[in-house]
């Protein structure tokens, strides 16, 4: 469980997050949605202790952000950042194996190699394993970074817009892998999604943000509505119920 | 991340290095002869007092320059920057100059400390200047770094002329090995030690090359690793400037070459980087001694010519290398396709 209470954040005097109280349940997929600039990435980076908390507290499981050690956190929480401008020429298998760093501190043992092999297999990266990162497509890159977060073997996984630049097949593939991590491995996934239809299709829990605050949250079918789209995104789109779930007609 | 058996490239490089080392020991105004060194005490003295130190100096300097170049490129997220031309080298010279002017009788270790601290300051200031610049526009930081180095170099010249130390400029700003004797190059072992230190943090440096956030998320102490790397490369640069002078280009060309050959996983790349750096400087020093035999050209000049040619070949050979050098096609695609509905 991730508990956030009284969290406020501002950058250069501009408030980015305003007094957020939020509990993200253990297990399943929680999708964060909201317009650009709502503060989703900022919230995620504060949970991942990538920025210093200014006001408020965050606990992940029984670790408190700000006091827990880097190593404990790295074994509890994996992050896949929104965009990775990695200029290093690393082979894909090397990149994935760095996800094991919190466990082996750079001295991989047989079980680390086994985990990496399994991740490459699960994410369909075996044929690409010896390619350099600048020799693969955007979708393959995203999958590689997801695999890297996966081998970190953490109970919590934070993904910031992992579907960026992916075509529909790659996006659905990646989402089913994420779904599988939640269902089979019992991981708690917090994922920022741009496309509300993906959120309603794959998430168990929805958190809607606007202007640095939580605008709504709950089960996807009870949260997404034409009224919400108008209120949060300022757009009038029709929402139809298809197979028991809301679908936004764009 | 894994230890692998040394690659064929590495082993061939090592063989070449041995051949060049033997050549380097053999070349000089006095002809030693293979057998002479066993019987003739004069020849043996030349061997141990001059030839071996000179060869070791070239190897240590070359390896150190290349390794510190690679570390710097990670710290500033830019493949076109190397310490010797981007402020650290010039700052080291400034440090030595100031110590020489203020405390003319200062011992060599005082100069060494002064040079190291100056190089450290110079590097930190450069990092602070470059930090806000986006990694997606690699040429601007590279130009800024060159100008920055040039400005410090101008300050050094100015102070040197004011203080009647113009001969200083020749000896410290242009690297050459002709003055290397036993007892006058040993500081370079410190550069070697600092290079080994950087190898010890190779994994964490590679993680840092994924970005500070990614490294922190994996539990790397980003501040500590950054501090260790910048201290290491400053010490390497300072030791080289103090003992043989400034040698440009090695720190720029060699890491780009090894990135082509084995990639940027430093645990694997750094040994090859060190080897190629040593090869380049030793090879250049041998050429410097042969081209106008029995006279010598400063090694810095030879290295600059070889380095410039190598660099042009490197960026023109494979169109993708331009991407690797900074203009990353995947990165620009990221920015274009920000939203999808
Ligand atoms: N480093 C920064 N400096 C200034 N403003 C920032 C910075 N990072 C984010 N912001 C601002 O914070 C707000 C929230 O950003 P972000 O968390 O990235 O939103 P989202 O991920 O929901 O699109 C935006 O208005 C953005 O402009
Ligand atoms: Mg965002």
PDB file of N, CA and C in Angstrom, chain A residues 49-50 70-71 74 77 79 83-91 93-95 97-102 104-108 113 130 132-136 141 145 148 152 161 163-166 194-195 198 250, chain B residues 1-4 73 77-79 135-136 203-204 206-207 209-210 213-214 216-221 259-265 267-268 320 323-326 328-331 333-335 337-341:
ATOM      1  N   UNK A  49      11.124   8.935  -4.694  1.00  0.00           N
ATOM      2  CA  UNK A  49      12.169   9.727  -4.038  1.00  0.00           C
ATOM      3  C   UNK A  49      13.185  10.319  -5.026  1.00  0.00           C
ATOM      4  N   UNK A  50      12.715  10.629  -6.244  1.00  0.00           N
ATOM      5  CA  UNK A  50      13.622  11.250  -7.209  1.00  0.00           C
ATOM      6  C   UNK A  50      13.658  12.759  -7.024  1.00  0.00           C
ATOM      7  N   UNK A  70      18.483   4.042   0.469  1.00  0.00           N
ATOM      8  CA  UNK A  70      18.387   3.902  -0.975  1.00  0.00           C
ATOM      9  C   UNK A  70      18.280   2.440  -1.387  1.00  0.00           C
ATOM     10  N   UNK A  71      19.064   1.603  -0.723  1.00  0.00           N
ATOM     11  CA  UNK A  71      19.069   0.188  -1.090  1.00  0.00           C
ATOM     12  C   UNK A  71      17.727  -0.474  -0.800  1.00  0.00           C
ATOM     13  N   UNK A  74      15.309   0.705  -3.340  1.00  0.00           N
ATOM     14  CA  UNK A  74      15.561   0.144  -4.668  1.00  0.00           C
ATOM     15  C   UNK A  74      15.096  -1.308  -4.752  1.00  0.00           C
ATOM     16  N   UNK A  77      10.851  -0.684  -4.823  1.00  0.00           N
ATOM     17  CA  UNK A  77      10.166   0.201  -5.748  1.00  0.00           C
ATOM     18  C   UNK A  77      10.994   0.313  -7.033  1.00  0.00           C
ATOM     19  N   UNK A  79      11.115   2.034 -10.970  1.00  0.00           N
ATOM     20  CA  UNK A  79      10.536   3.144 -11.705  1.00  0.00           C
ATOM     21  C   UNK A  79      10.911   3.036 -13.170  1.00  0.00           C
ATOM     22  N   UNK A  83      10.499   9.550 -20.177  1.00  0.00           N
ATOM     23  CA  UNK A  83      11.293   9.410 -21.392  1.00  0.00           C
ATOM     24  C   UNK A  83      12.732   9.256 -20.972  1.00  0.00           C
ATOM     25  N   UNK A  84      13.409   8.354 -21.613  1.00  0.00           N
ATOM     26  CA  UNK A  84      14.789   8.114 -21.234  1.00  0.00           C
ATOM     27  C   UNK A  84      15.689   8.512 -22.385  1.00  0.00           C
ATOM     28  N   UNK A  85      16.349   9.648 -22.230  1.00  0.00           N
ATOM     29  CA  UNK A  85      17.310  10.064 -23.248  1.00  0.00           C
ATOM     30  C   UNK A  85      18.624   9.399 -22.923  1.00  0.00           C
ATOM     31  N   UNK A  86      18.699   8.111 -23.144  1.00  0.00           N
ATOM     32  CA  UNK A  86      19.933   7.419 -22.833  1.00  0.00           C
ATOM     33  C   UNK A  86      20.842   7.504 -24.043  1.00  0.00           C
ATOM     34  N   UNK A  87      21.995   8.135 -23.876  1.00  0.00           N
ATOM     35  CA  UNK A  87      22.911   8.200 -25.006  1.00  0.00           C
ATOM     36  C   UNK A  87      23.957   7.095 -24.924  1.00  0.00           C
ATOM     37  N   UNK A  88      24.014   6.406 -23.784  1.00  0.00           N
ATOM     38  CA  UNK A  88      25.010   5.344 -23.658  1.00  0.00           C
ATOM     39  C   UNK A  88      24.698   4.218 -24.630  1.00  0.00           C
ATOM     40  N   UNK A  89      25.743   3.714 -25.295  1.00  0.00           N
ATOM     41  CA  UNK A  89      25.552   2.571 -26.184  1.00  0.00           C
ATOM     42  C   UNK A  89      25.641   1.303 -25.353  1.00  0.00           C
ATOM     43  N   UNK A  90      24.484   0.833 -24.904  1.00  0.00           N
ATOM     44  CA  UNK A  90      24.462  -0.389 -24.118  1.00  0.00           C
ATOM     45  C   UNK A  90      23.728  -1.447 -24.906  1.00  0.00           C
ATOM     46  N   UNK A  91      24.163  -2.686 -24.750  1.00  0.00           N
ATOM     47  CA  UNK A  91      23.400  -3.774 -25.353  1.00  0.00           C
ATOM     48  C   UNK A  91      22.150  -3.974 -24.522  1.00  0.00           C
ATOM     49  N   UNK A  93      20.650  -6.600 -23.503  1.00  0.00           N
ATOM     50  CA  UNK A  93      20.759  -7.529 -22.372  1.00  0.00           C
ATOM     51  C   UNK A  93      21.522  -6.885 -21.215  1.00  0.00           C
ATOM     52  N   UNK A  94      22.482  -6.013 -21.536  1.00  0.00           N
ATOM     53  CA  UNK A  94      23.215  -5.316 -20.467  1.00  0.00           C
ATOM     54  C   UNK A  94      22.272  -4.375 -19.723  1.00  0.00           C
ATOM     55  N   UNK A  95      21.453  -3.662 -20.498  1.00  0.00           N
ATOM     56  CA  UNK A  95      20.518  -2.729 -19.872  1.00  0.00           C
ATOM     57  C   UNK A  95      19.607  -3.473 -18.901  1.00  0.00           C
ATOM     58  N   UNK A  97      20.057  -6.289 -17.463  1.00  0.00           N
ATOM     59  CA  UNK A  97      20.734  -6.863 -16.305  1.00  0.00           C
ATOM     60  C   UNK A  97      21.076  -5.804 -15.256  1.00  0.00           C
ATOM     61  N   UNK A  98      21.153  -4.536 -15.656  1.00  0.00           N
ATOM     62  CA  UNK A  98      21.375  -3.493 -14.653  1.00  0.00           C
ATOM     63  C   UNK A  98      20.183  -3.345 -13.711  1.00  0.00           C
ATOM     64  N   UNK A  99      19.022  -3.842 -14.119  1.00  0.00           N
ATOM     65  CA  UNK A  99      17.883  -3.851 -13.208  1.00  0.00           C
ATOM     66  C   UNK A  99      18.132  -4.696 -11.962  1.00  0.00           C
ATOM     67  N   UNK A 100      19.116  -5.602 -12.037  1.00  0.00           N
ATOM     68  CA  UNK A 100      19.430  -6.451 -10.880  1.00  0.00           C
ATOM     69  C   UNK A 100      20.370  -5.750  -9.918  1.00  0.00           C
ATOM     70  N   UNK A 101      20.825  -4.548 -10.267  1.00  0.00           N
ATOM     71  CA  UNK A 101      21.851  -3.890  -9.462  1.00  0.00           C
ATOM     72  C   UNK A 101      21.526  -3.787  -7.963  1.00  0.00           C
ATOM     73  N   UNK A 102      20.279  -3.439  -7.588  1.00  0.00           N
ATOM     74  CA  UNK A 102      20.005  -3.320  -6.157  1.00  0.00           C
ATOM     75  C   UNK A 102      20.232  -4.626  -5.394  1.00  0.00           C
ATOM     76  N   UNK A 104      22.551  -7.157  -6.480  1.00  0.00           N
ATOM     77  CA  UNK A 104      23.895  -7.735  -6.561  1.00  0.00           C
ATOM     78  C   UNK A 104      25.015  -6.695  -6.506  1.00  0.00           C
ATOM     79  N   UNK A 105      24.670  -5.422  -6.446  1.00  0.00           N
ATOM     80  CA  UNK A 105      25.662  -4.347  -6.398  1.00  0.00           C
ATOM     81  C   UNK A 105      26.755  -4.552  -7.438  1.00  0.00           C
ATOM     82  N   UNK A 106      26.379  -4.975  -8.627  1.00  0.00           N
ATOM     83  CA  UNK A 106      27.345  -5.095  -9.708  1.00  0.00           C
ATOM     84  C   UNK A 106      28.065  -6.433  -9.774  1.00  0.00           C
ATOM     85  N   UNK A 107      27.736  -7.380  -8.873  1.00  0.00           N
ATOM     86  CA  UNK A 107      28.369  -8.705  -8.962  1.00  0.00           C
ATOM     87  C   UNK A 107      27.299  -9.761  -9.167  1.00  0.00           C
ATOM     88  N   UNK A 108      26.846  -9.900 -10.409  1.00  0.00           N
ATOM     89  CA  UNK A 108      25.742 -10.810 -10.661  1.00  0.00           C
ATOM     90  C   UNK A 108      26.121 -12.263 -10.423  1.00  0.00           C
ATOM     91  N   UNK A 113      21.583 -13.974 -13.493  1.00  0.00           N
ATOM     92  CA  UNK A 113      21.577 -14.297 -14.922  1.00  0.00           C
ATOM     93  C   UNK A 113      20.278 -14.996 -15.302  1.00  0.00           C
ATOM     94  N   UNK A 130      21.524  -8.755 -28.174  1.00  0.00           N
ATOM     95  CA  UNK A 130      22.853  -8.193 -28.397  1.00  0.00           C
ATOM     96  C   UNK A 130      22.839  -6.896 -29.188  1.00  0.00           C
ATOM     97  N   UNK A 132      22.438  -2.897 -29.752  1.00  0.00           N
ATOM     98  CA  UNK A 132      22.610  -1.697 -28.939  1.00  0.00           C
ATOM     99  C   UNK A 132      21.301  -0.928 -28.891  1.00  0.00           C
ATOM    100  N   UNK A 133      21.129  -0.116 -27.847  1.00  0.00           N
ATOM    101  CA  UNK A 133      19.882   0.619 -27.659  1.00  0.00           C
ATOM    102  C   UNK A 133      19.567   1.553 -28.819  1.00  0.00           C
ATOM    103  N   UNK A 134      20.605   2.019 -29.520  1.00  0.00           N
ATOM    104  CA  UNK A 134      20.322   2.913 -30.644  1.00  0.00           C
ATOM    105  C   UNK A 134      20.099   2.123 -31.936  1.00  0.00           C
ATOM    106  N   UNK A 135      19.944   0.819 -31.802  1.00  0.00           N
ATOM    107  CA  UNK A 135      19.700   0.009 -32.990  1.00  0.00           C
ATOM    108  C   UNK A 135      18.338  -0.683 -32.951  1.00  0.00           C
ATOM    109  N   UNK A 136      17.450  -0.212 -32.060  1.00  0.00           N
ATOM    110  CA  UNK A 136      16.135  -0.837 -31.971  1.00  0.00           C
ATOM    111  C   UNK A 136      15.055   0.236 -32.061  1.00  0.00           C
ATOM    112  N   UNK A 141      12.498  -0.373 -27.387  1.00  0.00           N
ATOM    113  CA  UNK A 141      13.176   0.344 -26.306  1.00  0.00           C
ATOM    114  C   UNK A 141      12.316   0.384 -25.048  1.00  0.00           C
ATOM    115  N   UNK A 145      13.097  -1.162 -21.329  1.00  0.00           N
ATOM    116  CA  UNK A 145      13.090  -0.460 -20.038  1.00  0.00           C
ATOM    117  C   UNK A 145      12.069  -1.075 -19.083  1.00  0.00           C
ATOM    118  N   UNK A 148      13.661  -4.063 -17.672  1.00  0.00           N
ATOM    119  CA  UNK A 148      14.648  -3.680 -16.672  1.00  0.00           C
ATOM    120  C   UNK A 148      13.972  -3.419 -15.321  1.00  0.00           C
ATOM    121  N   UNK A 152      13.943  -5.988 -11.539  1.00  0.00           N
ATOM    122  CA  UNK A 152      14.316  -5.412 -10.246  1.00  0.00           C
ATOM    123  C   UNK A 152      13.561  -6.125  -9.117  1.00  0.00           C
ATOM    124  N   UNK A 161       3.889   6.805 -18.296  1.00  0.00           N
ATOM    125  CA  UNK A 161       3.551   6.807 -19.718  1.00  0.00           C
ATOM    126  C   UNK A 161       4.409   5.837 -20.537  1.00  0.00           C
ATOM    127  N   UNK A 163       3.473   3.836 -22.660  1.00  0.00           N
ATOM    128  CA  UNK A 163       2.927   3.563 -23.997  1.00  0.00           C
ATOM    129  C   UNK A 163       3.270   4.653 -25.005  1.00  0.00           C
ATOM    130  N   UNK A 164       4.009   5.663 -24.539  1.00  0.00           N
ATOM    131  CA  UNK A 164       4.418   6.734 -25.451  1.00  0.00           C
ATOM    132  C   UNK A 164       5.033   6.177 -26.720  1.00  0.00           C
ATOM    133  N   UNK A 165       4.600   6.647 -27.855  1.00  0.00           N
ATOM    134  CA  UNK A 165       5.176   6.264 -29.146  1.00  0.00           C
ATOM    135  C   UNK A 165       4.925   4.833 -29.561  1.00  0.00           C
ATOM    136  N   UNK A 166       4.100   4.108 -28.839  1.00  0.00           N
ATOM    137  CA  UNK A 166       3.892   2.719 -29.243  1.00  0.00           C
ATOM    138  C   UNK A 166       2.683   2.611 -30.169  1.00  0.00           C
ATOM    139  N   UNK A 194      -1.924   7.947 -20.851  1.00  0.00           N
ATOM    140  CA  UNK A 194      -2.460   9.074 -21.576  1.00  0.00           C
ATOM    141  C   UNK A 194      -3.860   8.764 -22.075  1.00  0.00           C
ATOM    142  N   UNK A 195      -4.012   7.513 -22.487  1.00  0.00           N
ATOM    143  CA  UNK A 195      -5.226   7.120 -23.176  1.00  0.00           C
ATOM    144  C   UNK A 195      -6.196   6.497 -22.176  1.00  0.00           C
ATOM    145  N   UNK A 198      -7.219   2.822 -22.500  1.00  0.00           N
ATOM    146  CA  UNK A 198      -6.288   1.820 -21.971  1.00  0.00           C
ATOM    147  C   UNK A 198      -6.446   1.714 -20.462  1.00  0.00           C
ATOM    148  N   UNK A 250     -13.608   8.895 -29.491  1.00  0.00           N
ATOM    149  CA  UNK A 250     -12.814  10.107 -29.748  1.00  0.00           C
ATOM    150  C   UNK A 250     -13.227  10.763 -31.062  1.00  0.00           C
TER     151      UNK A 250
ATOM    152  N   UNK B   1      28.278  -5.892 -17.326  1.00  0.00           N
ATOM    153  CA  UNK B   1      28.199  -6.118 -15.888  1.00  0.00           C
ATOM    154  C   UNK B   1      28.913  -7.418 -15.529  1.00  0.00           C
ATOM    155  N   UNK B   2      28.917  -8.331 -16.502  1.00  0.00           N
ATOM    156  CA  UNK B   2      29.547  -9.610 -16.215  1.00  0.00           C
ATOM    157  C   UNK B   2      31.012  -9.561 -16.605  1.00  0.00           C
ATOM    158  N   UNK B   3      31.818 -10.349 -15.914  1.00  0.00           N
ATOM    159  CA  UNK B   3      33.190 -10.526 -16.344  1.00  0.00           C
ATOM    160  C   UNK B   3      33.174 -11.451 -17.542  1.00  0.00           C
ATOM    161  N   UNK B   4      33.835 -11.061 -18.613  1.00  0.00           N
ATOM    162  CA  UNK B   4      33.912 -11.967 -19.747  1.00  0.00           C
ATOM    163  C   UNK B   4      35.369 -12.196 -20.060  1.00  0.00           C
ATOM    164  N   UNK B  73      32.713  12.363 -19.983  1.00  0.00           N
ATOM    165  CA  UNK B  73      31.596  12.330 -20.927  1.00  0.00           C
ATOM    166  C   UNK B  73      30.318  11.825 -20.273  1.00  0.00           C
ATOM    167  N   UNK B  77      27.173  14.270 -19.715  1.00  0.00           N
ATOM    168  CA  UNK B  77      26.233  13.703 -20.687  1.00  0.00           C
ATOM    169  C   UNK B  77      26.520  14.206 -22.098  1.00  0.00           C
ATOM    170  N   UNK B  78      27.766  14.199 -22.487  1.00  0.00           N
ATOM    171  CA  UNK B  78      28.116  14.721 -23.803  1.00  0.00           C
ATOM    172  C   UNK B  78      29.386  14.038 -24.288  1.00  0.00           C
ATOM    173  N   UNK B  79      29.320  13.507 -25.499  1.00  0.00           N
ATOM    174  CA  UNK B  79      30.445  12.743 -26.022  1.00  0.00           C
ATOM    175  C   UNK B  79      31.556  13.587 -26.605  1.00  0.00           C
ATOM    176  N   UNK B 135      20.449  17.575 -22.983  1.00  0.00           N
ATOM    177  CA  UNK B 135      21.343  16.614 -23.635  1.00  0.00           C
ATOM    178  C   UNK B 135      21.000  16.379 -25.098  1.00  0.00           C
ATOM    179  N   UNK B 136      19.841  16.896 -25.532  1.00  0.00           N
ATOM    180  CA  UNK B 136      19.422  16.652 -26.903  1.00  0.00           C
ATOM    181  C   UNK B 136      20.133  17.568 -27.901  1.00  0.00           C
ATOM    182  N   UNK B 203      30.627   0.122 -12.789  1.00  0.00           N
ATOM    183  CA  UNK B 203      29.199  -0.213 -12.891  1.00  0.00           C
ATOM    184  C   UNK B 203      28.328   0.971 -12.533  1.00  0.00           C
ATOM    185  N   UNK B 204      28.712   1.646 -11.461  1.00  0.00           N
ATOM    186  CA  UNK B 204      27.886   2.773 -11.023  1.00  0.00           C
ATOM    187  C   UNK B 204      27.979   3.939 -11.992  1.00  0.00           C
ATOM    188  N   UNK B 206      28.290   3.501 -15.232  1.00  0.00           N
ATOM    189  CA  UNK B 206      27.410   3.114 -16.341  1.00  0.00           C
ATOM    190  C   UNK B 206      25.964   3.409 -15.969  1.00  0.00           C
ATOM    191  N   UNK B 207      25.592   3.099 -14.723  1.00  0.00           N
ATOM    192  CA  UNK B 207      24.221   3.403 -14.296  1.00  0.00           C
ATOM    193  C   UNK B 207      23.966   4.903 -14.361  1.00  0.00           C
ATOM    194  N   UNK B 209      25.163   6.851 -16.458  1.00  0.00           N
ATOM    195  CA  UNK B 209      24.966   7.241 -17.861  1.00  0.00           C
ATOM    196  C   UNK B 209      23.533   6.986 -18.311  1.00  0.00           C
ATOM    197  N   UNK B 210      22.756   6.258 -17.520  1.00  0.00           N
ATOM    198  CA  UNK B 210      21.325   6.104 -17.827  1.00  0.00           C
ATOM    199  C   UNK B 210      20.526   7.308 -17.345  1.00  0.00           C
ATOM    200  N   UNK B 213      18.311  10.158 -12.416  1.00  0.00           N
ATOM    201  CA  UNK B 213      17.122   9.582 -11.799  1.00  0.00           C
ATOM    202  C   UNK B 213      17.155   8.060 -11.845  1.00  0.00           C
ATOM    203  N   UNK B 214      17.493   7.529 -13.015  1.00  0.00           N
ATOM    204  CA  UNK B 214      17.538   6.076 -13.153  1.00  0.00           C
ATOM    205  C   UNK B 214      18.558   5.493 -12.189  1.00  0.00           C
ATOM    206  N   UNK B 216      19.643   6.782  -9.342  1.00  0.00           N
ATOM    207  CA  UNK B 216      19.172   6.910  -7.968  1.00  0.00           C
ATOM    208  C   UNK B 216      18.109   5.864  -7.678  1.00  0.00           C
ATOM    209  N   UNK B 217      17.223   5.652  -8.653  1.00  0.00           N
ATOM    210  CA  UNK B 217      16.148   4.677  -8.462  1.00  0.00           C
ATOM    211  C   UNK B 217      16.701   3.268  -8.253  1.00  0.00           C
ATOM    212  N   UNK B 218      17.900   3.008  -8.780  1.00  0.00           N
ATOM    213  CA  UNK B 218      18.489   1.685  -8.599  1.00  0.00           C
ATOM    214  C   UNK B 218      19.358   1.623  -7.343  1.00  0.00           C
ATOM    215  N   UNK B 219      19.366   2.700  -6.571  1.00  0.00           N
ATOM    216  CA  UNK B 219      20.074   2.677  -5.303  1.00  0.00           C
ATOM    217  C   UNK B 219      21.504   3.187  -5.368  1.00  0.00           C
ATOM    218  N   UNK B 220      21.878   3.841  -6.470  1.00  0.00           N
ATOM    219  CA  UNK B 220      23.231   4.387  -6.572  1.00  0.00           C
ATOM    220  C   UNK B 220      23.291   5.717  -5.821  1.00  0.00           C
ATOM    221  N   UNK B 221      24.351   5.910  -5.058  1.00  0.00           N
ATOM    222  CA  UNK B 221      24.562   7.188  -4.398  1.00  0.00           C
ATOM    223  C   UNK B 221      25.157   8.154  -5.425  1.00  0.00           C
ATOM    224  N   UNK B 259      33.283   3.067 -27.713  1.00  0.00           N
ATOM    225  CA  UNK B 259      31.823   2.976 -27.769  1.00  0.00           C
ATOM    226  C   UNK B 259      31.395   2.245 -29.038  1.00  0.00           C
ATOM    227  N   UNK B 260      32.121   2.528 -30.143  1.00  0.00           N
ATOM    228  CA  UNK B 260      31.854   1.797 -31.394  1.00  0.00           C
ATOM    229  C   UNK B 260      32.164   0.313 -31.232  1.00  0.00           C
ATOM    230  N   UNK B 261      33.283   0.028 -30.598  1.00  0.00           N
ATOM    231  CA  UNK B 261      33.770  -1.354 -30.586  1.00  0.00           C
ATOM    232  C   UNK B 261      33.009  -2.238 -29.608  1.00  0.00           C
ATOM    233  N   UNK B 262      32.839  -1.779 -28.359  1.00  0.00           N
ATOM    234  CA  UNK B 262      32.217  -2.667 -27.368  1.00  0.00           C
ATOM    235  C   UNK B 262      31.001  -2.051 -26.704  1.00  0.00           C
ATOM    236  N   UNK B 263      30.697  -0.789 -26.982  1.00  0.00           N
ATOM    237  CA  UNK B 263      29.588  -0.153 -26.287  1.00  0.00           C
ATOM    238  C   UNK B 263      30.064   0.524 -25.015  1.00  0.00           C
ATOM    239  N   UNK B 264      29.111   1.043 -24.262  1.00  0.00           N
ATOM    240  CA  UNK B 264      29.431   1.900 -23.120  1.00  0.00           C
ATOM    241  C   UNK B 264      29.262   1.233 -21.773  1.00  0.00           C
ATOM    242  N   UNK B 265      29.196  -0.080 -21.746  1.00  0.00           N
ATOM    243  CA  UNK B 265      29.178  -0.749 -20.451  1.00  0.00           C
ATOM    244  C   UNK B 265      30.603  -0.699 -19.905  1.00  0.00           C
ATOM    245  N   UNK B 267      32.339  -1.517 -17.384  1.00  0.00           N
ATOM    246  CA  UNK B 267      33.087  -2.655 -16.853  1.00  0.00           C
ATOM    247  C   UNK B 267      33.842  -3.342 -17.997  1.00  0.00           C
ATOM    248  N   UNK B 268      33.199  -3.383 -19.162  1.00  0.00           N
ATOM    249  CA  UNK B 268      33.856  -3.967 -20.322  1.00  0.00           C
ATOM    250  C   UNK B 268      34.659  -2.945 -21.096  1.00  0.00           C
ATOM    251  N   UNK B 320      25.257   5.831 -38.312  1.00  0.00           N
ATOM    252  CA  UNK B 320      24.635   5.696 -37.009  1.00  0.00           C
ATOM    253  C   UNK B 320      25.501   6.293 -35.903  1.00  0.00           C
ATOM    254  N   UNK B 323      24.423   9.411 -34.638  1.00  0.00           N
ATOM    255  CA  UNK B 323      23.368   9.284 -33.640  1.00  0.00           C
ATOM    256  C   UNK B 323      23.964   9.005 -32.280  1.00  0.00           C
ATOM    257  N   UNK B 324      24.895   8.058 -32.238  1.00  0.00           N
ATOM    258  CA  UNK B 324      25.495   7.699 -30.952  1.00  0.00           C
ATOM    259  C   UNK B 324      26.242   8.882 -30.386  1.00  0.00           C
ATOM    260  N   UNK B 325      26.754   9.717 -31.260  1.00  0.00           N
ATOM    261  CA  UNK B 325      27.518  10.849 -30.767  1.00  0.00           C
ATOM    262  C   UNK B 325      26.614  11.931 -30.207  1.00  0.00           C
ATOM    263  N   UNK B 326      25.331  11.745 -30.262  1.00  0.00           N
ATOM    264  CA  UNK B 326      24.492  12.718 -29.579  1.00  0.00           C
ATOM    265  C   UNK B 326      23.135  12.913 -30.224  1.00  0.00           C
ATOM    266  N   UNK B 328      20.474  11.671 -31.184  1.00  0.00           N
ATOM    267  CA  UNK B 328      19.897  10.345 -31.092  1.00  0.00           C
ATOM    268  C   UNK B 328      18.550  10.290 -31.787  1.00  0.00           C
ATOM    269  N   UNK B 329      18.416   9.461 -32.824  1.00  0.00           N
ATOM    270  CA  UNK B 329      17.152   9.436 -33.561  1.00  0.00           C
ATOM    271  C   UNK B 329      15.980   9.016 -32.671  1.00  0.00           C
ATOM    272  N   UNK B 330      16.209   8.072 -31.772  1.00  0.00           N
ATOM    273  CA  UNK B 330      15.111   7.640 -30.910  1.00  0.00           C
ATOM    274  C   UNK B 330      14.666   8.764 -29.992  1.00  0.00           C
ATOM    275  N   UNK B 331      15.658   9.541 -29.508  1.00  0.00           N
ATOM    276  CA  UNK B 331      15.318  10.625 -28.585  1.00  0.00           C
ATOM    277  C   UNK B 331      14.483  11.689 -29.285  1.00  0.00           C
ATOM    278  N   UNK B 333      12.563  11.202 -31.806  1.00  0.00           N
ATOM    279  CA  UNK B 333      11.235  10.639 -32.054  1.00  0.00           C
ATOM    280  C   UNK B 333      10.379  10.761 -30.803  1.00  0.00           C
ATOM    281  N   UNK B 334      10.991  10.587 -29.636  1.00  0.00           N
ATOM    282  CA  UNK B 334      10.264  10.728 -28.376  1.00  0.00           C
ATOM    283  C   UNK B 334       9.583  12.077 -28.292  1.00  0.00           C
ATOM    284  N   UNK B 335      10.340  13.108 -28.694  1.00  0.00           N
ATOM    285  CA  UNK B 335       9.789  14.439 -28.518  1.00  0.00           C
ATOM    286  C   UNK B 335       8.677  14.719 -29.521  1.00  0.00           C
ATOM    287  N   UNK B 337       6.566  12.563 -30.912  1.00  0.00           N
ATOM    288  CA  UNK B 337       5.313  11.843 -30.705  1.00  0.00           C
ATOM    289  C   UNK B 337       4.853  11.904 -29.269  1.00  0.00           C
ATOM    290  N   UNK B 338       4.841  13.079 -28.688  1.00  0.00           N
ATOM    291  CA  UNK B 338       4.514  13.196 -27.273  1.00  0.00           C
ATOM    292  C   UNK B 338       3.132  12.682 -26.923  1.00  0.00           C
ATOM    293  N   UNK B 339       2.175  12.927 -27.775  1.00  0.00           N
ATOM    294  CA  UNK B 339       0.833  12.534 -27.383  1.00  0.00           C
ATOM    295  C   UNK B 339       0.261  11.563 -28.408  1.00  0.00           C
ATOM    296  N   UNK B 340      -0.563  10.697 -27.945  1.00  0.00           N
ATOM    297  CA  UNK B 340      -1.281   9.831 -28.867  1.00  0.00           C
ATOM    298  C   UNK B 340      -2.668   9.621 -28.309  1.00  0.00           C
ATOM    299  N   UNK B 341      -3.644   9.619 -29.176  1.00  0.00           N
ATOM    300  CA  UNK B 341      -5.012   9.553 -28.676  1.00  0.00           C
ATOM    301  C   UNK B 341      -5.633   8.225 -29.068  1.00  0.00           C
TER     302      UNK B 341
END
